[in-house]
Structures are given as structure tokens and as C-alpha cells.
C-alpha positions as protocol buffer text, in pm:
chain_id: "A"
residue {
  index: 1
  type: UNK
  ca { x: 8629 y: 9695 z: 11053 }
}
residue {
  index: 2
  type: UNK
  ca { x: 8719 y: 10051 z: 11096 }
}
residue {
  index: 3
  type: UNK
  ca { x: 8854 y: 10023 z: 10748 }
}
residue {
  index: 4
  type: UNK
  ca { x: 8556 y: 9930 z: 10591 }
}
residue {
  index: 5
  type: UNK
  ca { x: 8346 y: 10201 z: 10768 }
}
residue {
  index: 6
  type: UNK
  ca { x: 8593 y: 10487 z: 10721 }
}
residue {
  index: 7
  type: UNK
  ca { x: 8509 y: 10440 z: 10357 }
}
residue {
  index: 8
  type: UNK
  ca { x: 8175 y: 10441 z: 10372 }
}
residue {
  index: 9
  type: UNK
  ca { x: 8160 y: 10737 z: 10583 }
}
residue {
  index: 10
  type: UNK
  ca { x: 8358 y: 10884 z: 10328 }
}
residue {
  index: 11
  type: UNK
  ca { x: 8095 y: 10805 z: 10034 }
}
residue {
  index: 12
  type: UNK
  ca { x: 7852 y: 10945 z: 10272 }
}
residue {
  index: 13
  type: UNK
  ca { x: 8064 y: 11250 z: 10330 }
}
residue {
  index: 14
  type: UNK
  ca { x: 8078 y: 11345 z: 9956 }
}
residue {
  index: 15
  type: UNK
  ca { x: 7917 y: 11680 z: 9872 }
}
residue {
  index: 16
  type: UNK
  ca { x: 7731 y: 11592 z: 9542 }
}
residue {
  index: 17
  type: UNK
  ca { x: 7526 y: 11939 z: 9573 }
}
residue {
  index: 18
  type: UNK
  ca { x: 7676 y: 12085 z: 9294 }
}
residue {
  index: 19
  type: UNK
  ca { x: 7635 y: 11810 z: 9060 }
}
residue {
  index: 20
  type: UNK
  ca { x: 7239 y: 11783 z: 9167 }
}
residue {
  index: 21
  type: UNK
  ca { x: 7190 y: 12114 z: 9099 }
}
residue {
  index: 22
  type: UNK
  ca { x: 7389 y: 12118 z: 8752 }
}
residue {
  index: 23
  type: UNK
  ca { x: 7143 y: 11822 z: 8693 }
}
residue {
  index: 24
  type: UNK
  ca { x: 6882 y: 12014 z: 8750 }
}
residue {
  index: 25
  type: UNK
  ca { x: 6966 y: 12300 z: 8588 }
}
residue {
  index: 26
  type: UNK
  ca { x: 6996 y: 12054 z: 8292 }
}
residue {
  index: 27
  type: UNK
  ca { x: 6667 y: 11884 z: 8366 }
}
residue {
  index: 28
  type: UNK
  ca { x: 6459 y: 12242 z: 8402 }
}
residue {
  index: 29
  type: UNK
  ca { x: 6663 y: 12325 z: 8038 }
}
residue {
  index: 30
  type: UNK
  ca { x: 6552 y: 11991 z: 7887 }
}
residue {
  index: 31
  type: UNK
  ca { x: 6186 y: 12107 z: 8014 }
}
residue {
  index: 32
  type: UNK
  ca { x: 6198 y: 12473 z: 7861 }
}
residue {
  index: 33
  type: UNK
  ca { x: 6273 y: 12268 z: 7556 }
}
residue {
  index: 34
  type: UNK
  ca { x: 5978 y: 12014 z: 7558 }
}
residue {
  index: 35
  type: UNK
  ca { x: 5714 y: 12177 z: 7701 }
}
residue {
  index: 36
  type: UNK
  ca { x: 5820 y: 12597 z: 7618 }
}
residue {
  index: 37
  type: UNK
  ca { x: 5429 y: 12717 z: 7813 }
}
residue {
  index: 38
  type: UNK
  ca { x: 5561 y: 12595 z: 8127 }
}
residue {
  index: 39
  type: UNK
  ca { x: 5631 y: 12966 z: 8285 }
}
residue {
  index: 40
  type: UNK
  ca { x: 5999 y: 13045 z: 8347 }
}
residue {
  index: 41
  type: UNK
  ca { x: 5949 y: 13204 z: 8674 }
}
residue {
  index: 42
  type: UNK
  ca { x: 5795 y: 12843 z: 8780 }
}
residue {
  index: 43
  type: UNK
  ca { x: 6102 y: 12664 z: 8622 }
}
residue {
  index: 44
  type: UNK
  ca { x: 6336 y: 12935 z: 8797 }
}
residue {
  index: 45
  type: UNK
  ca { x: 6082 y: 12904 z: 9129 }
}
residue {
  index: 46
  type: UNK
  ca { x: 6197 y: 12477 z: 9142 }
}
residue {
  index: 47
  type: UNK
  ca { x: 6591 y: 12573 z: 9077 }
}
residue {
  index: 48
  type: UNK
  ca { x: 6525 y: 12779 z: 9418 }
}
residue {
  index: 49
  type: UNK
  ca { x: 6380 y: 12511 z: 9579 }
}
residue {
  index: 50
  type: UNK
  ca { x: 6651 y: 12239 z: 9516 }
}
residue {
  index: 51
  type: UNK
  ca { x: 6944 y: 12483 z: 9550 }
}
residue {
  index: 52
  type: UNK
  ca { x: 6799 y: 12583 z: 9878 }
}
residue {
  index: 53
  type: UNK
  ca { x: 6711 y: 12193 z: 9999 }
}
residue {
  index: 54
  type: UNK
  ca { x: 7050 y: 12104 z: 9885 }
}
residue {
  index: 55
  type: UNK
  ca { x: 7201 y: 12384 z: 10118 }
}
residue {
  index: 56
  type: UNK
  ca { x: 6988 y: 12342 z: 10429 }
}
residue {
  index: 57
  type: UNK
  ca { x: 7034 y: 11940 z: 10433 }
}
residue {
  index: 58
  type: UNK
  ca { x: 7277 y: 11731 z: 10215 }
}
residue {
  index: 59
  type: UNK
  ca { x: 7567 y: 11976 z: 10266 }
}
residue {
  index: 60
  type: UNK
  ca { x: 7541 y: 12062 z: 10661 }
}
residue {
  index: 61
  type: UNK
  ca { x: 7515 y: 11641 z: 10733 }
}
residue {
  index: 62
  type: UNK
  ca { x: 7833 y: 11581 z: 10416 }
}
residue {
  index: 63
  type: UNK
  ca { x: 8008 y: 11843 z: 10662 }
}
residue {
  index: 64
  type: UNK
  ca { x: 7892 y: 11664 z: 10994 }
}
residue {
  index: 65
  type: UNK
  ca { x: 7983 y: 11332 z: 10838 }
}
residue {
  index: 66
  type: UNK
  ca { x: 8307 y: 11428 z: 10769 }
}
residue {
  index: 67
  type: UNK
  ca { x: 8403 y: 11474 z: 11117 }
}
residue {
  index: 68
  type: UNK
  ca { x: 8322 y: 11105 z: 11199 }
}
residue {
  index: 69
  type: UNK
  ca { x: 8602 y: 10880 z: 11142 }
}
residue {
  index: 70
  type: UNK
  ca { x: 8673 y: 10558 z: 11341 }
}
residue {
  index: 71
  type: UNK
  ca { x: 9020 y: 10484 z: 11474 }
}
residue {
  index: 72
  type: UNK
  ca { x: 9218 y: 10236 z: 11190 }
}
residue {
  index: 73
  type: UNK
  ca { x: 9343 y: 9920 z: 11349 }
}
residue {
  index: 74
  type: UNK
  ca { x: 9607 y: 9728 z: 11165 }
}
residue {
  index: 75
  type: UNK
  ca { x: 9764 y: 9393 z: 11275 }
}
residue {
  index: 76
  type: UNK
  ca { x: 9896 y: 9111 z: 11070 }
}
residue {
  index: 77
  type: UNK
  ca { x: 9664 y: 8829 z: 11018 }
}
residue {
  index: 78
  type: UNK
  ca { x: 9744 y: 8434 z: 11145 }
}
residue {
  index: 79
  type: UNK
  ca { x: 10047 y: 8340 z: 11404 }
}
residue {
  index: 80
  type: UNK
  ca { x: 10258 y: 8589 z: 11494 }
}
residue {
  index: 81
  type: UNK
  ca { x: 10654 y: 8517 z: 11601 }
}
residue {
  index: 82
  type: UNK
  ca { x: 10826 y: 8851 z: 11717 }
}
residue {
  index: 83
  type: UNK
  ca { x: 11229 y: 8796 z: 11650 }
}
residue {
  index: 84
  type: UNK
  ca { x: 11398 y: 9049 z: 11856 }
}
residue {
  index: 85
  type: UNK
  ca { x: 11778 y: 9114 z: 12019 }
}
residue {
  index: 86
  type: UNK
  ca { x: 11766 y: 9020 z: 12359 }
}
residue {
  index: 87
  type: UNK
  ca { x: 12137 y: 9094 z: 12433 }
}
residue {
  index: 88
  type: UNK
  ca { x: 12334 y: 8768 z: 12365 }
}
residue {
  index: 89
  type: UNK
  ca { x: 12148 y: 8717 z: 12008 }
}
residue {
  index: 90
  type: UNK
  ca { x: 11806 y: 8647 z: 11903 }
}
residue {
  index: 91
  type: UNK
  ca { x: 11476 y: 8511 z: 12052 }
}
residue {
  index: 92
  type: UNK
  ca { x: 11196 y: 8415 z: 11908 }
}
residue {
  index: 93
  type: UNK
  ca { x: 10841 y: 8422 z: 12109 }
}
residue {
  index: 94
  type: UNK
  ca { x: 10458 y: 8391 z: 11997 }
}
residue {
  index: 95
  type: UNK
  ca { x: 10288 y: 8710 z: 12029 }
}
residue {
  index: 96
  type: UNK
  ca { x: 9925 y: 8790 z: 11993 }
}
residue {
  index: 97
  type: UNK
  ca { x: 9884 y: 8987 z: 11688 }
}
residue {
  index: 98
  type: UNK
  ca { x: 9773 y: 9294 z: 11827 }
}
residue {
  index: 99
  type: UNK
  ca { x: 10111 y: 9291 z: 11981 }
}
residue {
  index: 100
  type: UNK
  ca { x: 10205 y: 9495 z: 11702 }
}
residue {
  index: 101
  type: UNK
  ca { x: 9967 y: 9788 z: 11758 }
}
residue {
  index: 102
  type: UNK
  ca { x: 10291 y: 10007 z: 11871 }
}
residue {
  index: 103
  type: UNK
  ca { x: 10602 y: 10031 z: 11723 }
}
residue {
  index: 104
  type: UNK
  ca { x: 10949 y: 10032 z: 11925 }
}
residue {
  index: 105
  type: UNK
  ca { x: 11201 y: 10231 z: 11778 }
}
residue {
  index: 106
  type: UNK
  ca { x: 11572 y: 10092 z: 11820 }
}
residue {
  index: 107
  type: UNK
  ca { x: 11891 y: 10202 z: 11672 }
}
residue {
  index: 108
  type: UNK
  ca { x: 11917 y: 9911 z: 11494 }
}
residue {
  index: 109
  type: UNK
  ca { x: 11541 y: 9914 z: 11333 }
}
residue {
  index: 110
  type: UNK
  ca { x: 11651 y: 9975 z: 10988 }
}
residue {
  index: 111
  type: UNK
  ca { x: 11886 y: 9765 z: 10938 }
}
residue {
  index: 112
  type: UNK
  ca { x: 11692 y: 9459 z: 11121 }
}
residue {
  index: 113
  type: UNK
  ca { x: 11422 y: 9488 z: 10885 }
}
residue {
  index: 114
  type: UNK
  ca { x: 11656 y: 9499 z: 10529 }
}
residue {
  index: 115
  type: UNK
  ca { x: 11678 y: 9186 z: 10388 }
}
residue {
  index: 116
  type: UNK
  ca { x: 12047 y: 9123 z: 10362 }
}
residue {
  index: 117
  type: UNK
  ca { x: 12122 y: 9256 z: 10685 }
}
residue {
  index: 118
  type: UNK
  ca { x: 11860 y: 9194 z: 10916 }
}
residue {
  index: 119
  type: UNK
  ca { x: 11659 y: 8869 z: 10775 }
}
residue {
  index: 120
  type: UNK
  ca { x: 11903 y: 8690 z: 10642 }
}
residue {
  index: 121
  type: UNK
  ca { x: 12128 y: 8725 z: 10916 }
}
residue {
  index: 122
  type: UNK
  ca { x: 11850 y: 8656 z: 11170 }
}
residue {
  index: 123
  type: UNK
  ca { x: 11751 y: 8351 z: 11028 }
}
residue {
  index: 124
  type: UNK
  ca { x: 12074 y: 8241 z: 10934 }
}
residue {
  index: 125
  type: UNK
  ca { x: 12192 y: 8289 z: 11348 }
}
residue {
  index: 126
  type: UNK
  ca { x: 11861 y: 8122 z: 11468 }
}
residue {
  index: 127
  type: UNK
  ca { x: 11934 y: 7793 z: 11187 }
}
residue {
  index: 128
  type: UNK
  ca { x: 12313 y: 7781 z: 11320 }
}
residue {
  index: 129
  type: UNK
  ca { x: 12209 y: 7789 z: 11664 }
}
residue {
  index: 130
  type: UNK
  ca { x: 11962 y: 7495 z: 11584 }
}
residue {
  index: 131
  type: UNK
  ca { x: 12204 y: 7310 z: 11424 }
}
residue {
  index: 132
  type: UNK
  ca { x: 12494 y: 7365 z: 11631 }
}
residue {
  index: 133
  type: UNK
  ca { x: 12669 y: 7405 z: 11329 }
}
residue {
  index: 134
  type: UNK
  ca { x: 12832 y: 7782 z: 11312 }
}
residue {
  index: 135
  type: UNK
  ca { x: 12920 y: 7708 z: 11012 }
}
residue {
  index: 136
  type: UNK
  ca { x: 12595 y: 7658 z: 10860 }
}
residue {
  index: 137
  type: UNK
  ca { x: 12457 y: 7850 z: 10515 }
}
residue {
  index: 138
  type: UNK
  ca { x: 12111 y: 7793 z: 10345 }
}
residue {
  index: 139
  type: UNK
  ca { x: 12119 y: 7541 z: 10055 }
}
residue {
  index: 140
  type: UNK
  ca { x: 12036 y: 7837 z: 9777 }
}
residue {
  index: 141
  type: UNK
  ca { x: 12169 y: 8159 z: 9934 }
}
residue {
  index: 142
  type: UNK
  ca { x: 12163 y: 8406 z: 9665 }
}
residue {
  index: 143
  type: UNK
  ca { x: 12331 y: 8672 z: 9921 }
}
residue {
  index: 144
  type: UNK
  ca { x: 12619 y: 8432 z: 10036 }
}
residue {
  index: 145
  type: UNK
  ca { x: 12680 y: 8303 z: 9644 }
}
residue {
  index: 146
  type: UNK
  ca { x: 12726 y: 8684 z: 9529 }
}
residue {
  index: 147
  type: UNK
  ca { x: 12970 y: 8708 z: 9800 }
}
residue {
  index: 148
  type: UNK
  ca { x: 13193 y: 8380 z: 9723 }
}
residue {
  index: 149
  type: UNK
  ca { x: 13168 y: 8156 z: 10060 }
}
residue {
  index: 150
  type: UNK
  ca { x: 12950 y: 7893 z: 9961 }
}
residue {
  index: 151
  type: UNK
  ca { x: 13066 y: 7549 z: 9967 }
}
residue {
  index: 152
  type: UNK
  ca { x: 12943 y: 7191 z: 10022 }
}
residue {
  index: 153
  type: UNK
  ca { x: 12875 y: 6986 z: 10264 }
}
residue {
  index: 154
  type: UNK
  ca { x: 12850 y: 6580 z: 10306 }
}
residue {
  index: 155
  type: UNK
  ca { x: 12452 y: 6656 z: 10421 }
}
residue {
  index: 156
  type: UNK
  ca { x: 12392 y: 6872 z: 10118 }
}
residue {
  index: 157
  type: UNK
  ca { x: 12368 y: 7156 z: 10350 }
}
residue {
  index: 158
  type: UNK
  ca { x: 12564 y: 7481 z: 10236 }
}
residue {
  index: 159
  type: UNK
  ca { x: 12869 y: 7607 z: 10464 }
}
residue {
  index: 160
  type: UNK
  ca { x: 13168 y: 7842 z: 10399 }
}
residue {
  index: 161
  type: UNK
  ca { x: 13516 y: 7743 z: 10240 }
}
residue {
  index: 162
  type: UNK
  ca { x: 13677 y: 7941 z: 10549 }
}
């Protein structure tokens, strides 16, 4: 998408006009070289002629390129599930994926979005809810093990020695 063309506007946009003329300026010097009757007003007349192309059309349309840019639109690819407060505790709802085109900021933003704090604990509320178990922990929590409450249950499941 807008991505994609961004970019190539952006080869478009690229002033090569002083790397054509320092090729030609090269080429016309490769010339004296070869072919020395060639006149040097002539060789100096063609330098002229491309510096002055180069200035009257590739860098006026780099410049009007350059102005051209499409608006980037990002959204996360597949199913989306939006996991937000809701007052009580946690929902969960499908959203569309463009759902995600604007950002609400919240007090709590940071922190919801940290792994330890936010994931873990989200996920952790919505599989205790599920259960009905409030005791519930995840089978290989590294977060709960490096704090000391894990312990066993008859199901296999995790849940805390308290």
C-alpha cells in the first residue's frame, strides 16, 4: 500500500543531477583522451547542455516529487481481540483491525502493555475467571517461579502455596 508507494516516490524523488553530470564530466574527459581533435569548446558546449537539461527537468520534478507522499496506514494483520478494563476487570471483544488506527491514551497504558504487569496479569485474570479457580497459575510461569508461589495441583495445573 501506501508503504510500498512512499518508497518508490522516494527513489523517484532522488536528485541524481550531480552524479550525471560528474559522469559526464568523466565521459567528455575519457573523450579528450581518445579522440584529442574533437574541439574543446564542443566538449565544453555538451557539459552545457546536460548541466542545463539536468536543471530545467530532473531536479524541478525530484523537488515536485518530493512533496507527494501518501498517508501510512498500519494495522495488525489476521483476528484482532482488544483486552481492555471495563471497570470490574477485563473484557475481551473482536475488533476489526483497523480498530487500531487511533490510539487511546489511559493512565494505566504503560503498565498494561509490560509484560509482567500488564500481560501476564491480564491473561492470568481472564484464565482464573474461566476456570473459576482464583487460585489458578500457568503450568511454566517463569514470573510466578522467580517470585516463590508456585505449587502443584492434582490437575497438573500450577496454583500458589498461600
Amino acid at each position: 500500500g501506501a508503504t510500498v508507494a512512499n518508497m518508490l516516490l522516494d527513489v523517484m524523488s532522488y536528485d541524481f543531477s550531480s552524479n550525471a553530470l560528474q559522469d559526464a564530466k568523466e565521459t567528455v574527459e575519457m573523450v579528450k583522451e581518445k579522440w584529442p581533435y574533437i574541439p574543446q569548446d564542443k566538449l565544453e558546449n555538451v557539459l552545457k547542455w546536460i548541466e542545463d537539461k539536468l536543471d530545467k527537468h530532473v531536479k524541478p520534478s525530484a523537488a515536485k516529487i518530493k512533496e507527494e507522499r501518501s498517508d501510512v496506514v498500519l494495522f495488525p494483520p489476521g483476528k484482532c481481540i482488544h483486552l481492555f478494563r471495563d471497570g470490574i476487570g477485563v473484557s475481551a471483544v473482536y475488533v476489526p483491525c483497523d480498530f487500531f488506527n487511533e490510539i487511546d491514551v489511559a493512565r494505566t497504558m504503560v503498565n498494561d502493555h509490560m509484560v509482567d504487569e500488564g500481560y501476564h496479569r491480564l491473561f492470568l485474570e481472564l484464565m482464573r475467571s474461566s476456570k473459576g479457580d482464583w487460585y489458578y497459575q500457568f503450568r511454566n510461569d517463569v514470573i510466578a517461579i522467580g517470585h516463590g508461589n508456585i505449587g502443584k495441583k492434582d490437575d497438573g495445573a500450577e496454583t500458589s502455596k498461600d
